[in-house]
Short mmCIF file of C-alpha atoms in Angstrom, two decimals:
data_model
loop_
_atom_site.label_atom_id
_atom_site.label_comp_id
_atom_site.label_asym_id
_atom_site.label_seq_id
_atom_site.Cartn_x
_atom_site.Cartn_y
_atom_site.Cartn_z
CA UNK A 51 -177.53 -89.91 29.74
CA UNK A 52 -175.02 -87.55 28.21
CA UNK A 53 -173.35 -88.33 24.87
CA UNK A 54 -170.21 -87.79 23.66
CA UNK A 55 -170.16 -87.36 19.77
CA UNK A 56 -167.50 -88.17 17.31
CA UNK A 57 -167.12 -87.84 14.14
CA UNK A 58 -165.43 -90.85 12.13
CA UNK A 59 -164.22 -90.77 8.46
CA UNK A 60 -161.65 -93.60 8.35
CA UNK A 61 -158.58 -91.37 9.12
CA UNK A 62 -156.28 -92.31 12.19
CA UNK A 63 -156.48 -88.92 13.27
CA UNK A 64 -160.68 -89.91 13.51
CA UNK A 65 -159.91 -92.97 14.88
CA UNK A 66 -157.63 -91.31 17.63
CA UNK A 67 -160.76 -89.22 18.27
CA UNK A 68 -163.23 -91.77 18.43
CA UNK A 69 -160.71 -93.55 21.58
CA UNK A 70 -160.48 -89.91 23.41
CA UNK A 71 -164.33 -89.74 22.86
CA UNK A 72 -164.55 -93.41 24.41
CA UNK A 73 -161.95 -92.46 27.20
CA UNK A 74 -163.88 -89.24 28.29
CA UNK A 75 -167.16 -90.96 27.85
CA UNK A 76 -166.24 -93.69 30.49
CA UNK A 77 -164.70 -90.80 33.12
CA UNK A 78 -168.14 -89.08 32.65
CA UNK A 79 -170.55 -92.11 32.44
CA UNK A 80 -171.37 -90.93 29.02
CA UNK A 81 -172.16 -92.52 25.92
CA UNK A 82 -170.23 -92.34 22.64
CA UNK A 83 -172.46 -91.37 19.25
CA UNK A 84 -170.30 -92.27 16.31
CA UNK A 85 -171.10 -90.54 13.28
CA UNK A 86 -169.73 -91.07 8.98
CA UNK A 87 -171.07 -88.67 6.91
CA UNK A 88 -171.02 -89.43 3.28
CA UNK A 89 -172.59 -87.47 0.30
CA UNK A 90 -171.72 -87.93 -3.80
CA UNK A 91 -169.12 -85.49 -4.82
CA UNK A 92 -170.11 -82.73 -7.43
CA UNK A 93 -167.31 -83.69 -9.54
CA UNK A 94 -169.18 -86.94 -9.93
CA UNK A 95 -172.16 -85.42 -11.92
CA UNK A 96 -170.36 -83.24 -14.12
CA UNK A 97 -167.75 -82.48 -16.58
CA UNK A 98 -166.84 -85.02 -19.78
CA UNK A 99 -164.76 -87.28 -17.33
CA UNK A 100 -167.46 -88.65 -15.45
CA UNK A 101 -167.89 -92.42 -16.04
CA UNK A 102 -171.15 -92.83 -15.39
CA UNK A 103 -173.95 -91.41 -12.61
CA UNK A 104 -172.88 -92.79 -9.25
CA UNK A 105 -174.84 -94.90 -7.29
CA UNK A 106 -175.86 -92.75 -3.88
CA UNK A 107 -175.76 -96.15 -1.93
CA UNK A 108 -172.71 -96.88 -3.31
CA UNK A 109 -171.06 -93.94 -1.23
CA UNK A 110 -173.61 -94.77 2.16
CA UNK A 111 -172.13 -98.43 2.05
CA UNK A 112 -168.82 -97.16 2.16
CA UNK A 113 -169.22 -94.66 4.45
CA UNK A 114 -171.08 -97.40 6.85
CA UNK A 115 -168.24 -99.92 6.09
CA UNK A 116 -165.20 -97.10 6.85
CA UNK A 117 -167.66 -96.78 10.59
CA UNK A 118 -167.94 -100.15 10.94
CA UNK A 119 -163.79 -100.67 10.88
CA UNK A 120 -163.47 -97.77 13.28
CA UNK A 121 -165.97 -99.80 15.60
CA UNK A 122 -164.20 -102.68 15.32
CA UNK A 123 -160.09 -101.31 15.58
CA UNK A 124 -161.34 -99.84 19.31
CA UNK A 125 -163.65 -102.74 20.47
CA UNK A 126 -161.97 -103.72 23.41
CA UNK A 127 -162.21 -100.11 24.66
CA UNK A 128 -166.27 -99.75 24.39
CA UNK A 129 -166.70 -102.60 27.11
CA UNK A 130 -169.06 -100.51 29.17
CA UNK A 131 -169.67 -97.68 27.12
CA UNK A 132 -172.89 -97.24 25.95
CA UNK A 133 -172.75 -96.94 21.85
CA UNK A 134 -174.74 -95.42 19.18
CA UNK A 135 -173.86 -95.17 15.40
CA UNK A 136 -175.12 -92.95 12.57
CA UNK A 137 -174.33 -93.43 9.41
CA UNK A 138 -176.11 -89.67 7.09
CA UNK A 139 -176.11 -88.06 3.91
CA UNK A 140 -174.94 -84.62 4.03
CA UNK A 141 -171.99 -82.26 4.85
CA UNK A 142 -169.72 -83.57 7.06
CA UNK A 143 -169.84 -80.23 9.87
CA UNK A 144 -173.44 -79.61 9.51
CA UNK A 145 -174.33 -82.92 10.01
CA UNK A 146 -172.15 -83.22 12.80
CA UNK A 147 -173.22 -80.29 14.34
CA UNK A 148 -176.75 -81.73 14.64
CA UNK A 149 -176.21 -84.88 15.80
CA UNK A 150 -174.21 -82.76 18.62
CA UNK A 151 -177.27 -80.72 19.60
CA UNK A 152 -177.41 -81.75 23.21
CA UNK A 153 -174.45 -83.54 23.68
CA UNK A 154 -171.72 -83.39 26.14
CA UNK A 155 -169.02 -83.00 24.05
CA UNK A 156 -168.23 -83.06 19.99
CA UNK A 157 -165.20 -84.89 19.26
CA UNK A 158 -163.19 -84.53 15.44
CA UNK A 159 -159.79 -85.70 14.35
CA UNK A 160 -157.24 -83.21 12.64
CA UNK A 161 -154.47 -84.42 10.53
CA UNK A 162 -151.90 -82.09 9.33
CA UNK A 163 -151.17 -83.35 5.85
CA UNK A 164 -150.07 -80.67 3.04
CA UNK A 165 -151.82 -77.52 2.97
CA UNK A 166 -155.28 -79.25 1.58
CA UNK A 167 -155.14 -81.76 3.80
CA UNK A 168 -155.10 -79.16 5.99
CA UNK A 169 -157.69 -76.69 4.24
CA UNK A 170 -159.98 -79.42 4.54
CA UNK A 171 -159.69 -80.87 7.79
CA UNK A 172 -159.67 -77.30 9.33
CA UNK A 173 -162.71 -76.33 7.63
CA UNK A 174 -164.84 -79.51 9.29
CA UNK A 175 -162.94 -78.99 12.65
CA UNK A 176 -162.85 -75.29 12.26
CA UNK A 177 -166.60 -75.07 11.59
CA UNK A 178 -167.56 -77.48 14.35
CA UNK A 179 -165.18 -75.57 17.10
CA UNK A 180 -166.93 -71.81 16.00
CA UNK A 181 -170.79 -73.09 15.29
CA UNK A 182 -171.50 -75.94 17.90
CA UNK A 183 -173.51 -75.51 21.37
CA UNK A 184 -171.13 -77.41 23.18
CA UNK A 185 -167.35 -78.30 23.91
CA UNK A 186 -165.16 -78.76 21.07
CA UNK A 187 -162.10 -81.47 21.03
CA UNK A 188 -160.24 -81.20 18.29
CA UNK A 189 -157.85 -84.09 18.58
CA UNK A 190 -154.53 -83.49 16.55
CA UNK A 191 -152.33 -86.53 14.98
CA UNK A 192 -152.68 -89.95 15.03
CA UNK A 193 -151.74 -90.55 18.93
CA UNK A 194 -155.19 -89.31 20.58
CA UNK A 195 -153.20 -86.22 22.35
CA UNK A 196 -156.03 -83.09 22.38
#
């Protein structure tokens, strides 16, 4: 069965994606593979304003909590769509790029907030759209338009 990937980090704009990745799923009678990719923040380790040594788990719980709400906000729409969910350690395009290997279709959300929101949604979107080994949607804005 094919698979339509999609990455989900709590954003509207990745919840927007995860319902076009459900929607094209169902027209192609695909599966969805969510994916939340957490990993501890350099800044954490380092520098005389760090509390104390985060706990890894810590950010994995969140990560898989911020998935599970996703999951839950488009639950009426999976009726019939075969689901997986992956919850990994690592950075966010990389990571997305594998679990794409052999998918359909890799699905991220964009927002366009300020000029780092923007750096740093582009780079995950931008490095998924020039490195992966299949189709691309990048799904701009919180209404789910491609």
């Amino acid at each position: 069965m094919s698979t339509f990937v999609v990455g989900v980090d709590g954003s509207a704009e990745s919840v927007a994606a995860l319902r076009h990745a459900i929607r094209e799923a169902r027209l192609h009678g695909a599966g969805v593979k969510a994916v939340a990719v957490w990993h501890v923040p350099t800044a954490a380790y380092g520098g005389a304003f760090a509390p104390a040594t985060p706990d890894p788990h810590e950010f994995e719980r969140l990560a898989a909590g911020t998935l599970e709400s996703a999951l839950a906000a488009v639950a009426d729409e999976l009726e019939g769509v075969p689901l997986a969910s992956v919850v990994r350690e690592g950075d966010p395009a990389q990571t997305l790029l594998e679990e794409a290997e052999g998918a359909e279709q890799l699905v991220v959300g964009c927002a366009h907030h300020g000029l780092l929101g923007r750096l740093v949604h582009h780079s995950v979107s931008g490095e998924c759209s020039r490195e992966a080994r299949c189709p691309v949607t990048v799904v701009h804005g919180r209404e789910g338009t491609a």
